[in-house]
PDB file of C-alpha atoms in Angstrom:
ATOM      1  CA  UNK H   1      35.432 -18.494 -24.721  1.00 94.00           C
ATOM      2  CA  UNK H   2      33.649 -16.615 -22.563  1.00 96.00           C
ATOM      3  CA  UNK H   3      30.162 -17.891 -20.648  1.00 98.00           C
ATOM      4  CA  UNK H   4      27.152 -15.314 -21.360  1.00 98.00           C
ATOM      5  CA  UNK H   5      24.243 -15.908 -19.000  1.00 98.00           C
ATOM      6  CA  UNK H   6      20.850 -14.237 -19.602  1.00 98.00           C
ATOM      7  CA  UNK H   7      18.076 -13.378 -16.751  1.00 98.00           C
ATOM      8  CA  UNK H   8      14.462 -12.532 -16.008  1.00 97.00           C
ATOM      9  CA  UNK H   9      12.559 -10.932 -19.354  1.00 96.00           C
ATOM     10  CA  UNK H  10      15.849 -11.402 -21.213  1.00 97.00           C
ATOM     11  CA  UNK H  11      16.206 -14.660 -21.001  1.00 97.00           C
ATOM     12  CA  UNK H  12      12.488 -15.340 -21.611  1.00 96.00           C
ATOM     13  CA  UNK H  13      12.738 -13.018 -24.868  1.00 96.00           C
ATOM     14  CA  UNK H  14      15.979 -14.273 -26.040  1.00 97.00           C
ATOM     15  CA  UNK H  15      14.715 -17.950 -25.611  1.00 97.00           C
ATOM     16  CA  UNK H  16      18.360 -18.762 -24.268  1.00 98.00           C
ATOM     17  CA  UNK H  17      19.431 -19.043 -20.474  1.00 98.00           C
ATOM     18  CA  UNK H  18      23.243 -19.684 -21.143  1.00 98.00           C
ATOM     19  CA  UNK H  19      25.782 -19.902 -24.048  1.00 98.00           C
ATOM     20  CA  UNK H  20      29.283 -20.079 -24.871  1.00 97.00           C
ATOM     21  CA  UNK H  21      30.932 -17.451 -27.077  1.00 96.00           C
ATOM     22  CA  UNK H  22      34.507 -17.023 -28.404  1.00 94.00           C
ATOM     23  CA  UNK H  23      35.922 -13.538 -28.154  1.00 93.00           C
ATOM     24  CA  UNK H  24      36.343 -11.764 -31.428  1.00 87.00           C
ATOM     25  CA  UNK H  25      39.156  -9.858 -30.717  1.00 87.00           C
ATOM     26  CA  UNK H  26      41.690  -9.733 -27.948  1.00 84.00           C
ATOM     27  CA  UNK H  27      40.656  -6.529 -26.475  1.00 89.00           C
ATOM     28  CA  UNK H  28      36.865  -6.994 -26.694  1.00 94.00           C
ATOM     29  CA  UNK H  29      34.795  -4.853 -24.560  1.00 96.00           C
ATOM     30  CA  UNK H  30      31.392  -5.498 -22.685  1.00 96.00           C
ATOM     31  CA  UNK H  31      30.256  -2.822 -25.422  1.00 95.00           C
ATOM     32  CA  UNK H  32      31.570  -4.876 -28.152  1.00 96.00           C
ATOM     33  CA  UNK H  33      30.302  -7.636 -27.037  1.00 97.00           C
ATOM     34  CA  UNK H  34      26.684  -6.083 -26.823  1.00 96.00           C
ATOM     35  CA  UNK H  35      27.113  -5.155 -30.417  1.00 95.00           C
ATOM     36  CA  UNK H  36      28.121  -7.963 -31.762  1.00 96.00           C
ATOM     37  CA  UNK H  37      24.708  -9.681 -29.711  1.00 97.00           C
ATOM     38  CA  UNK H  38      22.666  -6.893 -31.389  1.00 96.00           C
ATOM     39  CA  UNK H  39      23.686  -8.396 -35.103  1.00 96.00           C
ATOM     40  CA  UNK H  40      21.569 -11.409 -34.395  1.00 96.00           C
ATOM     41  CA  UNK H  41      18.851  -9.304 -35.204  1.00 93.00           C
ATOM     42  CA  UNK H  42      14.785  -9.306 -33.952  1.00 94.00           C
ATOM     43  CA  UNK H  43      14.763  -9.422 -29.954  1.00 95.00           C
ATOM     44  CA  UNK H  44      18.789  -9.341 -29.826  1.00 97.00           C
ATOM     45  CA  UNK H  45      18.665  -6.024 -31.399  1.00 96.00           C
ATOM     46  CA  UNK H  46      15.823  -4.845 -29.604  1.00 94.00           C
ATOM     47  CA  UNK H  47      17.469  -5.685 -26.389  1.00 95.00           C
ATOM     48  CA  UNK H  48      20.940  -4.622 -26.899  1.00 95.00           C
ATOM     49  CA  UNK H  49      20.823  -1.714 -29.152  1.00 92.00           C
ATOM     50  CA  UNK H  50      17.104  -0.347 -28.071  1.00 79.00           C
ATOM     51  CA  UNK H  51      16.103   1.523 -25.101  1.00 82.00           C
ATOM     52  CA  UNK H  52      16.320  -1.353 -22.628  1.00 83.00           C
ATOM     53  CA  UNK H  53      18.163  -0.860 -19.523  1.00 91.00           C
ATOM     54  CA  UNK H  54      20.720  -3.682 -19.678  1.00 95.00           C
ATOM     55  CA  UNK H  55      22.849  -4.547 -16.481  1.00 95.00           C
ATOM     56  CA  UNK H  56      25.887  -6.412 -16.973  1.00 96.00           C
ATOM     57  CA  UNK H  57      27.689  -8.494 -14.755  1.00 97.00           C
ATOM     58  CA  UNK H  58      31.541  -9.965 -15.418  1.00 97.00           C
ATOM     59  CA  UNK H  59      32.278 -12.402 -12.787  1.00 97.00           C
ATOM     60  CA  UNK H  60      29.357 -11.398 -10.975  1.00 96.00           C
ATOM     61  CA  UNK H  61      30.300  -8.032 -10.480  1.00 94.00           C
ATOM     62  CA  UNK H  62      28.463  -5.100 -12.037  1.00 94.00           C
ATOM     63  CA  UNK H  63      30.843  -3.532 -14.675  1.00 96.00           C
ATOM     64  CA  UNK H  64      30.542  -0.511 -17.193  1.00 94.00           C
ATOM     65  CA  UNK H  65      30.479  -1.043 -20.846  1.00 92.00           C
ATOM     66  CA  UNK H  66      33.980   0.053 -21.355  1.00 94.00           C
ATOM     67  CA  UNK H  67      35.071  -3.156 -19.201  1.00 96.00           C
ATOM     68  CA  UNK H  68      37.424  -5.539 -21.015  1.00 96.00           C
ATOM     69  CA  UNK H  69      36.651  -9.191 -21.241  1.00 97.00           C
ATOM     70  CA  UNK H  70      38.852 -11.757 -20.739  1.00 96.00           C
ATOM     71  CA  UNK H  71      38.910 -15.849 -21.508  1.00 95.00           C
ATOM     72  CA  UNK H  72      36.951 -17.621 -19.260  1.00 96.00           C
ATOM     73  CA  UNK H  73      35.110 -14.531 -18.109  1.00 97.00           C
ATOM     74  CA  UNK H  74      31.455 -15.059 -17.172  1.00 98.00           C
ATOM     75  CA  UNK H  75      29.223 -12.466 -18.246  1.00 98.00           C
ATOM     76  CA  UNK H  76      25.462 -11.897 -16.765  1.00 98.00           C
ATOM     77  CA  UNK H  77      23.013  -9.568 -18.643  1.00 98.00           C
ATOM     78  CA  UNK H  78      20.102  -8.524 -16.653  1.00 97.00           C
ATOM     79  CA  UNK H  79      17.076  -5.929 -16.552  1.00 96.00           C
ATOM     80  CA  UNK H  80      17.096  -3.512 -13.652  1.00 95.00           C
ATOM     81  CA  UNK H  81      16.576  -5.542 -10.226  1.00 96.00           C
ATOM     82  CA  UNK H  82      13.112  -5.621  -8.625  1.00 96.00           C
ATOM     83  CA  UNK H  83      13.792  -7.858  -5.469  1.00 96.00           C
ATOM     84  CA  UNK H  84      12.933  -7.624  -1.736  1.00 94.00           C
TER      85      UNK H  84
ATOM     86  CA  UNK K   1      27.957 -12.713  12.457  1.00 82.00           C
ATOM     87  CA  UNK K   2      26.397 -12.448   9.501  1.00 94.00           C
ATOM     88  CA  UNK K   3      23.665 -14.963   7.915  1.00 97.00           C
ATOM     89  CA  UNK K   4      22.791 -14.454   4.306  1.00 98.00           C
ATOM     90  CA  UNK K   5      20.334 -17.370   2.823  1.00 98.00           C
ATOM     91  CA  UNK K   6      18.036 -17.463  -0.006  1.00 98.00           C
ATOM     92  CA  UNK K   7      15.895 -20.200  -0.150  1.00 98.00           C
ATOM     93  CA  UNK K   8      12.498 -21.369  -1.414  1.00 98.00           C
ATOM     94  CA  UNK K   9      10.852 -22.279   1.860  1.00 98.00           C
ATOM     95  CA  UNK K  10       9.380 -20.216   4.009  1.00 98.00           C
ATOM     96  CA  UNK K  11      11.486 -18.522   7.052  1.00 98.00           C
ATOM     97  CA  UNK K  12      10.063 -17.923  10.681  1.00 98.00           C
ATOM     98  CA  UNK K  13      11.029 -14.553  11.375  1.00 98.00           C
ATOM     99  CA  UNK K  14      10.398 -14.854  15.118  1.00 98.00           C
ATOM    100  CA  UNK K  15      12.830 -17.872  15.278  1.00 98.00           C
ATOM    101  CA  UNK K  16      15.305 -15.670  13.525  1.00 98.00           C
ATOM    102  CA  UNK K  17      14.935 -12.972  15.626  1.00 97.00           C
ATOM    103  CA  UNK K  18      15.125 -15.021  18.891  1.00 97.00           C
ATOM    104  CA  UNK K  19      18.556 -16.233  17.492  1.00 96.00           C
ATOM    105  CA  UNK K  20      20.050 -12.952  16.984  1.00 95.00           C
ATOM    106  CA  UNK K  21      19.177 -11.898  20.505  1.00 95.00           C
ATOM    107  CA  UNK K  22      20.641 -15.081  21.813  1.00 95.00           C
ATOM    108  CA  UNK K  23      23.950 -14.691  20.246  1.00 93.00           C
ATOM    109  CA  UNK K  24      25.040 -11.766  22.067  1.00 94.00           C
ATOM    110  CA  UNK K  25      23.773 -10.466  25.237  1.00 95.00           C
ATOM    111  CA  UNK K  26      25.515  -7.225  24.767  1.00 97.00           C
ATOM    112  CA  UNK K  27      23.291  -6.462  22.302  1.00 97.00           C
ATOM    113  CA  UNK K  28      20.329  -3.909  23.319  1.00 97.00           C
ATOM    114  CA  UNK K  29      18.172  -3.480  20.122  1.00 98.00           C
ATOM    115  CA  UNK K  30      17.209  -6.002  17.284  1.00 98.00           C
ATOM    116  CA  UNK K  31      15.514  -3.987  14.417  1.00 98.00           C
ATOM    117  CA  UNK K  32      13.748  -6.161  11.645  1.00 98.00           C
ATOM    118  CA  UNK K  33      12.346  -5.515   8.044  1.00 98.00           C
ATOM    119  CA  UNK K  34       9.894  -8.193   6.742  1.00 98.00           C
ATOM    120  CA  UNK K  35       8.793  -7.727   2.866  1.00 98.00           C
ATOM    121  CA  UNK K  36       5.602  -9.100   2.386  1.00 97.00           C
ATOM    122  CA  UNK K  37       3.990 -10.214  -1.109  1.00 97.00           C
ATOM    123  CA  UNK K  38       0.836  -7.749  -2.072  1.00 96.00           C
ATOM    124  CA  UNK K  39      -2.157  -8.999  -3.650  1.00 96.00           C
ATOM    125  CA  UNK K  40      -2.201  -5.374  -5.801  1.00 94.00           C
ATOM    126  CA  UNK K  41       0.263  -3.891  -7.845  1.00 92.00           C
ATOM    127  CA  UNK K  42      -0.153  -1.070 -10.568  1.00 88.00           C
ATOM    128  CA  UNK K  43      -3.642  -1.123  -9.849  1.00 89.00           C
ATOM    129  CA  UNK K  44      -4.096  -5.062 -10.727  1.00 92.00           C
ATOM    130  CA  UNK K  45      -5.228  -7.901  -8.451  1.00 95.00           C
ATOM    131  CA  UNK K  46      -2.124 -10.110  -8.472  1.00 96.00           C
ATOM    132  CA  UNK K  47      -2.617 -13.823  -7.595  1.00 96.00           C
ATOM    133  CA  UNK K  48       0.933 -15.308  -7.606  1.00 97.00           C
ATOM    134  CA  UNK K  49       4.491 -14.524  -8.164  1.00 97.00           C
ATOM    135  CA  UNK K  50       7.580 -16.148  -9.248  1.00 98.00           C
ATOM    136  CA  UNK K  51      11.167 -14.809  -7.844  1.00 98.00           C
ATOM    137  CA  UNK K  52      14.332 -15.362  -9.617  1.00 98.00           C
ATOM    138  CA  UNK K  53      17.835 -14.589  -8.663  1.00 98.00           C
ATOM    139  CA  UNK K  54      21.496 -14.812 -10.021  1.00 98.00           C
ATOM    140  CA  UNK K  55      23.130 -17.819  -7.963  1.00 97.00           C
ATOM    141  CA  UNK K  56      26.316 -16.495  -6.263  1.00 96.00           C
ATOM    142  CA  UNK K  57      26.314 -13.222  -7.528  1.00 98.00           C
ATOM    143  CA  UNK K  58      22.767 -12.550  -5.450  1.00 98.00           C
ATOM    144  CA  UNK K  59      24.946 -13.620  -2.241  1.00 97.00           C
ATOM    145  CA  UNK K  60      27.893 -11.819  -2.857  1.00 96.00           C
ATOM    146  CA  UNK K  61      25.887  -8.754  -3.694  1.00 97.00           C
ATOM    147  CA  UNK K  62      24.180  -9.080  -0.375  1.00 98.00           C
ATOM    148  CA  UNK K  63      27.661  -9.780   1.728  1.00 97.00           C
ATOM    149  CA  UNK K  64      28.704  -6.633   0.483  1.00 97.00           C
ATOM    150  CA  UNK K  65      25.404  -4.543   1.258  1.00 97.00           C
ATOM    151  CA  UNK K  66      26.023  -5.799   4.734  1.00 98.00           C
ATOM    152  CA  UNK K  67      29.704  -4.974   5.194  1.00 98.00           C
ATOM    153  CA  UNK K  68      29.003  -1.232   3.592  1.00 97.00           C
ATOM    154  CA  UNK K  69      26.304  -1.198   6.591  1.00 97.00           C
ATOM    155  CA  UNK K  70      29.114  -2.642   9.027  1.00 97.00           C
ATOM    156  CA  UNK K  71      31.406   0.509   8.044  1.00 97.00           C
ATOM    157  CA  UNK K  72      29.006   3.003   8.551  1.00 97.00           C
ATOM    158  CA  UNK K  73      27.246   1.564  11.801  1.00 97.00           C
ATOM    159  CA  UNK K  74      28.707  -0.443  15.047  1.00 97.00           C
ATOM    160  CA  UNK K  75      26.270  -3.379  14.271  1.00 98.00           C
ATOM    161  CA  UNK K  76      26.104  -6.755  16.030  1.00 97.00           C
ATOM    162  CA  UNK K  77      24.638  -9.423  14.253  1.00 97.00           C
ATOM    163  CA  UNK K  78      22.748  -9.134  10.992  1.00 98.00           C
ATOM    164  CA  UNK K  79      20.440 -11.843   9.066  1.00 98.00           C
ATOM    165  CA  UNK K  80      19.145 -11.140   5.370  1.00 98.00           C
ATOM    166  CA  UNK K  81      16.815 -14.424   4.435  1.00 98.00           C
ATOM    167  CA  UNK K  82      15.237 -13.670   0.984  1.00 98.00           C
ATOM    168  CA  UNK K  83      12.964 -16.296  -0.621  1.00 98.00           C
ATOM    169  CA  UNK K  84      12.784 -17.352  -4.205  1.00 98.00           C
ATOM    170  CA  UNK K  85      10.485 -19.482  -6.521  1.00 98.00           C
ATOM    171  CA  UNK K  86       6.666 -19.009  -6.342  1.00 98.00           C
ATOM    172  CA  UNK K  87       5.097 -17.080  -3.808  1.00 98.00           C
ATOM    173  CA  UNK K  88       1.585 -16.111  -3.082  1.00 97.00           C
ATOM    174  CA  UNK K  89       0.023 -13.005  -1.236  1.00 98.00           C
ATOM    175  CA  UNK K  90       0.849 -12.349   2.390  1.00 97.00           C
ATOM    176  CA  UNK K  91       3.904 -14.315   1.715  1.00 98.00           C
ATOM    177  CA  UNK K  92       6.915 -13.135   3.445  1.00 98.00           C
ATOM    178  CA  UNK K  93       9.394 -12.629   0.862  1.00 98.00           C
ATOM    179  CA  UNK K  94      12.417 -10.987   2.628  1.00 98.00           C
ATOM    180  CA  UNK K  95      13.515 -10.387   6.090  1.00 98.00           C
ATOM    181  CA  UNK K  96      16.320  -8.273   7.292  1.00 98.00           C
ATOM    182  CA  UNK K  97      17.150  -8.273  10.973  1.00 98.00           C
ATOM    183  CA  UNK K  98      19.911  -5.979  12.648  1.00 98.00           C
ATOM    184  CA  UNK K  99      21.348  -6.116  16.171  1.00 98.00           C
ATOM    185  CA  UNK K 100      23.138  -3.146  17.929  1.00 98.00           C
ATOM    186  CA  UNK K 101      23.984  -1.779  21.379  1.00 97.00           C
ATOM    187  CA  UNK K 102      21.474   0.667  20.936  1.00 97.00           C
ATOM    188  CA  UNK K 103      18.369   1.485  18.720  1.00 97.00           C
ATOM    189  CA  UNK K 104      19.649   3.998  16.452  1.00 97.00           C
ATOM    190  CA  UNK K 105      22.206   2.307  14.815  1.00 98.00           C
ATOM    191  CA  UNK K 106      20.093  -1.264  14.268  1.00 98.00           C
ATOM    192  CA  UNK K 107      17.048   1.340  12.871  1.00 98.00           C
ATOM    193  CA  UNK K 108      19.694   2.882  10.347  1.00 97.00           C
ATOM    194  CA  UNK K 109      21.274  -0.084   9.467  1.00 98.00           C
ATOM    195  CA  UNK K 110      18.006  -2.209   8.914  1.00 98.00           C
ATOM    196  CA  UNK K 111      17.020   0.522   6.770  1.00 98.00           C
ATOM    197  CA  UNK K 112      20.202   0.831   4.732  1.00 97.00           C
ATOM    198  CA  UNK K 113      20.411  -2.506   4.041  1.00 98.00           C
ATOM    199  CA  UNK K 114      16.970  -3.020   3.003  1.00 98.00           C
ATOM    200  CA  UNK K 115      17.253   0.194   0.546  1.00 96.00           C
ATOM    201  CA  UNK K 116      20.373  -1.352  -1.143  1.00 96.00           C
ATOM    202  CA  UNK K 117      18.975  -4.907  -1.352  1.00 97.00           C
ATOM    203  CA  UNK K 118      15.714  -3.377  -3.246  1.00 95.00           C
ATOM    204  CA  UNK K 119      18.177  -1.436  -6.069  1.00 92.00           C
ATOM    205  CA  UNK K 120      21.345  -3.334  -6.071  1.00 94.00           C
ATOM    206  CA  UNK K 121      20.785  -7.342  -5.242  1.00 97.00           C
ATOM    207  CA  UNK K 122      20.060  -9.380  -8.199  1.00 98.00           C
ATOM    208  CA  UNK K 123      16.578 -10.806  -7.914  1.00 98.00           C
ATOM    209  CA  UNK K 124      13.852 -10.364 -10.659  1.00 98.00           C
ATOM    210  CA  UNK K 125       9.675 -10.636  -9.921  1.00 97.00           C
ATOM    211  CA  UNK K 126       7.213 -12.158 -12.396  1.00 97.00           C
ATOM    212  CA  UNK K 127       3.820 -11.723 -11.244  1.00 97.00           C
ATOM    213  CA  UNK K 128       0.309 -13.291 -12.556  1.00 96.00           C
ATOM    214  CA  UNK K 129      -2.368 -10.896 -12.581  1.00 94.00           C
ATOM    215  CA  UNK K 130      -6.132 -11.160 -14.169  1.00 89.00           C
ATOM    216  CA  UNK K 131      -4.268  -9.430 -17.317  1.00 87.00           C
ATOM    217  CA  UNK K 132      -1.534 -12.198 -17.437  1.00 93.00           C
ATOM    218  CA  UNK K 133       1.879 -12.291 -16.413  1.00 96.00           C
ATOM    219  CA  UNK K 134       4.318  -9.857 -16.541  1.00 96.00           C
ATOM    220  CA  UNK K 135       7.894  -8.568 -14.832  1.00 96.00           C
ATOM    221  CA  UNK K 136       7.780  -6.296 -12.354  1.00 94.00           C
ATOM    222  CA  UNK K 137       9.363  -2.636 -13.201  1.00 89.00           C
ATOM    223  CA  UNK K 138      11.730  -1.347 -11.097  1.00 86.00           C
ATOM    224  CA  UNK K 139      10.747   1.700  -8.835  1.00 83.00           C
ATOM    225  CA  UNK K 140      11.321   5.338  -8.795  1.00 84.00           C
ATOM    226  CA  UNK K 141      10.649   5.524  -4.977  1.00 86.00           C
ATOM    227  CA  UNK K 142      13.281   2.783  -4.546  1.00 87.00           C
ATOM    228  CA  UNK K 143      15.898   4.624  -6.297  1.00 82.00           C
ATOM    229  CA  UNK K 144      14.947   7.774  -4.378  1.00 85.00           C
ATOM    230  CA  UNK K 145      15.446   6.100  -1.178  1.00 86.00           C
ATOM    231  CA  UNK K 146      18.978   5.444  -1.737  1.00 84.00           C
ATOM    232  CA  UNK K 147      19.964   8.761  -2.504  1.00 83.00           C
ATOM    233  CA  UNK K 148      19.046   9.786   1.237  1.00 83.00           C
ATOM    234  CA  UNK K 149      21.988   7.626   2.050  1.00 85.00           C
ATOM    235  CA  UNK K 150      24.602   8.948  -0.425  1.00 78.00           C
ATOM    236  CA  UNK K 151      23.823  12.286   1.034  1.00 64.00           C
ATOM    237  CA  UNK K 152      24.614  11.590   4.556  1.00 60.00           C
ATOM    238  CA  UNK K 153      28.174  11.303   5.530  1.00 43.00           C
TER     239      UNK K 153
END
């Protein structure tokens, strides 16, 4: 299982703050996970397959879409940051 | 010494700077940046703002930015404080304060840290305007500000 966290406008539009999902294959990448989430349709498709810029952190480090996921990972999805 | 804090309550920039000065008498310069909430954005009046972050990751990201700054310049003490939660116009949002032996390194270190904080640390702002609530978009000028640091060796 992995923990997925959604932040800011993604959390609001998806209506989910945090969920646990099982890895579908042993060598699942971030891009594969995003494609699976997009299959849920509606806002999920819009965010994960649309024109939104999606930043991804695995275990709280920004990663690229081809990064592999491991059981127990924490995956965070968020839009570009706007602090300061 | 680094102090990195994310908090709901206001901070006292003067007291924080005083503490940095007293921490090391060999430091001859302290430069600070205070980011303040504006009552206008994109041409609309803004009455309130909500700031959220990614607990854990945000602190680590800030720590890394400070360490990168230390690799480039001889910095003394660094304090970064960022507020989250509900904010009103003229509220102080963020403090970056940097000491160094002389002003050049303190100026550069402070500007570097705030420029990277703006584009790398996971914070998000949602503002309330007369048109309703909306998430703040990232700024091209913030991304451009980063590029000047990449050009420098």
